[in-house]
Amino acid sequence: MKNFQNVIILSAELSTSTNESNRQRTLNLKGCLEDLNISHGGATGVYKGSSEVSFVCLPKNLEEIEALKDFAFKNFKQESILMQDTNGTCHLIYEDDSSESIGKFRVVSPKLTDVLDSYMVLSGVVYTTEAA
């Protein structure tokens, strides 16, 4: 069985905020990640046609996972974050620590994005989740 690394994907943006406010929120989250030296990269997350700047984070331990949850829920008032566990299964994690399994990441053709409810673009590659 292949072992996967924990991955957390989160954003600071809110659909109710202005573009400028979301730009500032994104810069603030990026600064938090850099201050804590959490490995991260930029991505674009899309949900039901709306896109947002997201960060793909590679936490090294449970403390970093908890810090990322705190950033998302307490600092940036997010509804959920996406976490891939060490088995490669993706979960939506909510503020009350409940979760919903949403399958595993898979690469899809960019031509399919108009029929997908949610996906992520990372380094030009489109990813979505699919139940195993």
PDB file of C-alpha atoms in Angstrom:
ATOM      1  CA  MET A   1       0.000   0.000   0.000  1.00  0.00           C
ATOM      2  CA  LYS A   2       1.325   3.403  -0.961  1.00  0.00           C
ATOM      3  CA  ASN A   3       1.818   5.905   1.856  1.00  0.00           C
ATOM      4  CA  PHE A   4       0.733   9.474   1.221  1.00  0.00           C
ATOM      5  CA  GLN A   5       1.716  12.657   2.989  1.00  0.00           C
ATOM      6  CA  ASN A   6      -0.865  14.691   4.868  1.00  0.00           C
ATOM      7  CA  VAL A   7      -1.940  17.584   2.666  1.00  0.00           C
ATOM      8  CA  ILE A   8      -4.216  20.433   3.699  1.00  0.00           C
ATOM      9  CA  ILE A   9      -5.781  22.815   1.210  1.00  0.00           C
ATOM     10  CA  LEU A  10      -7.228  26.036   2.529  1.00  0.00           C
ATOM     11  CA  SER A  11      -8.097  29.554   1.491  1.00  0.00           C
ATOM     12  CA  ALA A  12      -8.565  32.860   3.280  1.00  0.00           C
ATOM     13  CA  GLU A  13     -11.111  34.191   0.788  1.00  0.00           C
ATOM     14  CA  LEU A  14     -14.802  34.674   1.516  1.00  0.00           C
ATOM     15  CA  SER A  15     -17.521  34.861  -1.138  1.00  0.00           C
ATOM     16  CA  THR A  16     -19.014  37.840   0.716  1.00  0.00           C
ATOM     17  CA  SER A  17     -15.780  39.872   0.616  1.00  0.00           C
ATOM     18  CA  THR A  18     -14.588  42.278  -2.049  1.00  0.00           C
ATOM     19  CA  ASN A  19     -11.723  41.380  -4.375  1.00  0.00           C
ATOM     20  CA  GLU A  20      -9.431  43.776  -2.507  1.00  0.00           C
ATOM     21  CA  SER A  21     -10.433  42.351   0.875  1.00  0.00           C
ATOM     22  CA  ASN A  22      -9.828  38.812  -0.384  1.00  0.00           C
ATOM     23  CA  ARG A  23      -6.444  39.844  -1.782  1.00  0.00           C
ATOM     24  CA  GLN A  24      -5.468  41.190   1.657  1.00  0.00           C
ATOM     25  CA  ARG A  25      -6.822  38.088   3.423  1.00  0.00           C
ATOM     26  CA  THR A  26      -4.761  35.904   1.081  1.00  0.00           C
ATOM     27  CA  LEU A  27      -1.603  37.918   1.788  1.00  0.00           C
ATOM     28  CA  ASN A  28      -2.285  37.602   5.531  1.00  0.00           C
ATOM     29  CA  LEU A  29      -2.666  33.817   5.307  1.00  0.00           C
ATOM     30  CA  LYS A  30       0.487  33.546   3.190  1.00  0.00           C
ATOM     31  CA  GLY A  31       2.343  35.530   5.861  1.00  0.00           C
ATOM     32  CA  CYS A  32       1.045  33.218   8.603  1.00  0.00           C
ATOM     33  CA  LEU A  33       2.235  30.154   6.678  1.00  0.00           C
ATOM     34  CA  GLU A  34       5.644  31.717   6.108  1.00  0.00           C
ATOM     35  CA  ASP A  35       5.973  32.843   9.755  1.00  0.00           C
ATOM     36  CA  LEU A  36       5.367  29.267  10.927  1.00  0.00           C
ATOM     37  CA  ASN A  37       7.568  27.839   8.166  1.00  0.00           C
ATOM     38  CA  ILE A  38       4.776  25.567   6.922  1.00  0.00           C
ATOM     39  CA  SER A  39       5.610  24.215   3.475  1.00  0.00           C
ATOM     40  CA  HIS A  40       3.023  25.502   0.987  1.00  0.00           C
ATOM     41  CA  GLY A  41       2.326  26.351  -2.613  1.00  0.00           C
ATOM     42  CA  GLY A  42      -0.345  28.313  -4.410  1.00  0.00           C
ATOM     43  CA  ALA A  43      -3.303  26.828  -6.245  1.00  0.00           C
ATOM     44  CA  THR A  44      -6.698  27.858  -7.531  1.00  0.00           C
ATOM     45  CA  GLY A  45      -9.716  26.199  -5.967  1.00  0.00           C
ATOM     46  CA  VAL A  46     -13.035  26.205  -7.799  1.00  0.00           C
ATOM     47  CA  TYR A  47     -16.424  25.426  -6.304  1.00  0.00           C
ATOM     48  CA  LYS A  48     -19.625  25.742  -8.358  1.00  0.00           C
ATOM     49  CA  GLY A  49     -17.990  28.125 -10.805  1.00  0.00           C
ATOM     50  CA  SER A  50     -16.411  30.454  -8.234  1.00  0.00           C
ATOM     51  CA  SER A  51     -12.642  30.423  -7.969  1.00  0.00           C
ATOM     52  CA  GLU A  52     -10.427  31.404  -5.059  1.00  0.00           C
ATOM     53  CA  VAL A  53      -6.739  31.576  -4.279  1.00  0.00           C
ATOM     54  CA  SER A  54      -5.863  28.533  -2.199  1.00  0.00           C
ATOM     55  CA  PHE A  55      -2.791  27.125  -0.512  1.00  0.00           C
ATOM     56  CA  VAL A  56      -1.678  23.514  -0.668  1.00  0.00           C
ATOM     57  CA  CYS A  57       0.139  22.887   2.614  1.00  0.00           C
ATOM     58  CA  LEU A  58       2.373  19.996   3.647  1.00  0.00           C
ATOM     59  CA  PRO A  59       2.197  19.894   7.445  1.00  0.00           C
ATOM     60  CA  LYS A  60       5.069  18.076   9.153  1.00  0.00           C
ATOM     61  CA  ASN A  61       3.208  17.112  12.323  1.00  0.00           C
ATOM     62  CA  LEU A  62      -0.041  17.305  14.284  1.00  0.00           C
ATOM     63  CA  GLU A  63       0.850  20.769  15.643  1.00  0.00           C
ATOM     64  CA  GLU A  64       1.023  22.175  12.111  1.00  0.00           C
ATOM     65  CA  ILE A  65      -2.268  20.478  11.200  1.00  0.00           C
ATOM     66  CA  GLU A  66      -3.929  22.106  14.212  1.00  0.00           C
ATOM     67  CA  ALA A  67      -2.366  25.488  13.358  1.00  0.00           C
ATOM     68  CA  LEU A  68      -3.771  25.250   9.825  1.00  0.00           C
ATOM     69  CA  LYS A  69      -7.232  24.437  11.194  1.00  0.00           C
ATOM     70  CA  ASP A  70      -6.995  27.429  13.545  1.00  0.00           C
ATOM     71  CA  PHE A  71      -5.997  29.734  10.683  1.00  0.00           C
ATOM     72  CA  ALA A  72      -8.881  28.526   8.543  1.00  0.00           C
ATOM     73  CA  PHE A  73     -11.634  28.533  11.136  1.00  0.00           C
ATOM     74  CA  LYS A  74     -10.683  31.109  13.751  1.00  0.00           C
ATOM     75  CA  ASN A  75      -8.654  33.651  11.783  1.00  0.00           C
ATOM     76  CA  PHE A  76     -10.274  33.423   8.344  1.00  0.00           C
ATOM     77  CA  LYS A  77     -13.812  32.158   9.147  1.00  0.00           C
ATOM     78  CA  GLN A  78     -13.768  29.351   6.587  1.00  0.00           C
ATOM     79  CA  GLU A  79     -16.545  26.742   6.393  1.00  0.00           C
ATOM     80  CA  SER A  80     -14.167  23.861   5.692  1.00  0.00           C
ATOM     81  CA  ILE A  81     -10.705  22.771   4.648  1.00  0.00           C
ATOM     82  CA  LEU A  82      -9.701  19.810   2.520  1.00  0.00           C
ATOM     83  CA  MET A  83      -7.287  17.287   4.006  1.00  0.00           C
ATOM     84  CA  GLN A  84      -5.690  14.304   2.315  1.00  0.00           C
ATOM     85  CA  ASP A  85      -4.695  11.717   4.912  1.00  0.00           C
ATOM     86  CA  THR A  86      -1.760   9.303   4.815  1.00  0.00           C
ATOM     87  CA  ASN A  87      -3.956   6.726   3.033  1.00  0.00           C
ATOM     88  CA  GLY A  88      -4.620   9.181   0.194  1.00  0.00           C
ATOM     89  CA  THR A  89      -8.263   9.713   1.164  1.00  0.00           C
ATOM     90  CA  CYS A  90      -9.560  13.280   1.069  1.00  0.00           C
ATOM     91  CA  HIS A  91     -11.876  14.698   3.708  1.00  0.00           C
ATOM     92  CA  LEU A  92     -13.660  17.964   4.133  1.00  0.00           C
ATOM     93  CA  ILE A  93     -12.959  19.032   7.728  1.00  0.00           C
ATOM     94  CA  TYR A  94     -15.384  21.417   9.406  1.00  0.00           C
ATOM     95  CA  GLU A  95     -14.956  23.839  12.306  1.00  0.00           C
ATOM     96  CA  ASP A  96     -16.591  21.432  14.786  1.00  0.00           C
ATOM     97  CA  ASP A  97     -13.958  18.839  13.754  1.00  0.00           C
ATOM     98  CA  SER A  98     -16.539  16.714  11.968  1.00  0.00           C
ATOM     99  CA  SER A  99     -15.487  15.464   8.553  1.00  0.00           C
ATOM    100  CA  GLU A 100     -16.836  14.102   5.309  1.00  0.00           C
ATOM    101  CA  SER A 101     -14.871  11.677   3.154  1.00  0.00           C
ATOM    102  CA  ILE A 102     -14.897  12.785  -0.492  1.00  0.00           C
ATOM    103  CA  GLY A 103     -12.641  10.198  -2.148  1.00  0.00           C
ATOM    104  CA  LYS A 104      -9.155  10.414  -3.593  1.00  0.00           C
ATOM    105  CA  PHE A 105      -7.489  12.979  -5.823  1.00  0.00           C
ATOM    106  CA  ARG A 106      -7.349  12.243  -9.511  1.00  0.00           C
ATOM    107  CA  VAL A 107      -6.053  14.229 -12.447  1.00  0.00           C
ATOM    108  CA  VAL A 108      -8.662  15.227 -15.033  1.00  0.00           C
ATOM    109  CA  SER A 109      -8.590  16.907 -18.399  1.00  0.00           C
ATOM    110  CA  PRO A 110      -8.997  20.690 -18.299  1.00  0.00           C
ATOM    111  CA  LYS A 111     -11.793  20.155 -20.839  1.00  0.00           C
ATOM    112  CA  LEU A 112     -13.925  18.622 -18.063  1.00  0.00           C
ATOM    113  CA  THR A 113     -13.886  21.621 -15.746  1.00  0.00           C
ATOM    114  CA  ASP A 114     -17.221  22.932 -17.051  1.00  0.00           C
ATOM    115  CA  VAL A 115     -18.995  19.782 -15.796  1.00  0.00           C
ATOM    116  CA  LEU A 116     -17.264  19.543 -12.396  1.00  0.00           C
ATOM    117  CA  ASP A 117     -18.724  21.088  -9.230  1.00  0.00           C
ATOM    118  CA  SER A 118     -15.314  21.362  -7.611  1.00  0.00           C
ATOM    119  CA  TYR A 119     -11.692  21.057  -8.613  1.00  0.00           C
ATOM    120  CA  MET A 120      -8.251  22.500  -7.996  1.00  0.00           C
ATOM    121  CA  VAL A 121      -5.627  23.723 -10.429  1.00  0.00           C
ATOM    122  CA  LEU A 122      -2.068  23.234  -9.205  1.00  0.00           C
ATOM    123  CA  SER A 123       0.867  24.009 -11.516  1.00  0.00           C
ATOM    124  CA  GLY A 124      -1.464  23.838 -14.519  1.00  0.00           C
ATOM    125  CA  VAL A 125      -2.803  20.374 -13.608  1.00  0.00           C
ATOM    126  CA  VAL A 126      -6.493  19.937 -12.776  1.00  0.00           C
ATOM    127  CA  TYR A 127      -7.365  17.722  -9.803  1.00  0.00           C
ATOM    128  CA  THR A 128     -10.729  16.616  -8.501  1.00  0.00           C
ATOM    129  CA  THR A 129     -11.775  14.011  -5.971  1.00  0.00           C
ATOM    130  CA  GLU A 130     -13.524  10.789  -6.788  1.00  0.00           C
ATOM    131  CA  ALA A 131     -14.920   8.089  -4.519  1.00  0.00           C
ATOM    132  CA  ALA A 132     -12.754   4.989  -4.616  1.00  0.00           C
TER     133      ALA A 132
END
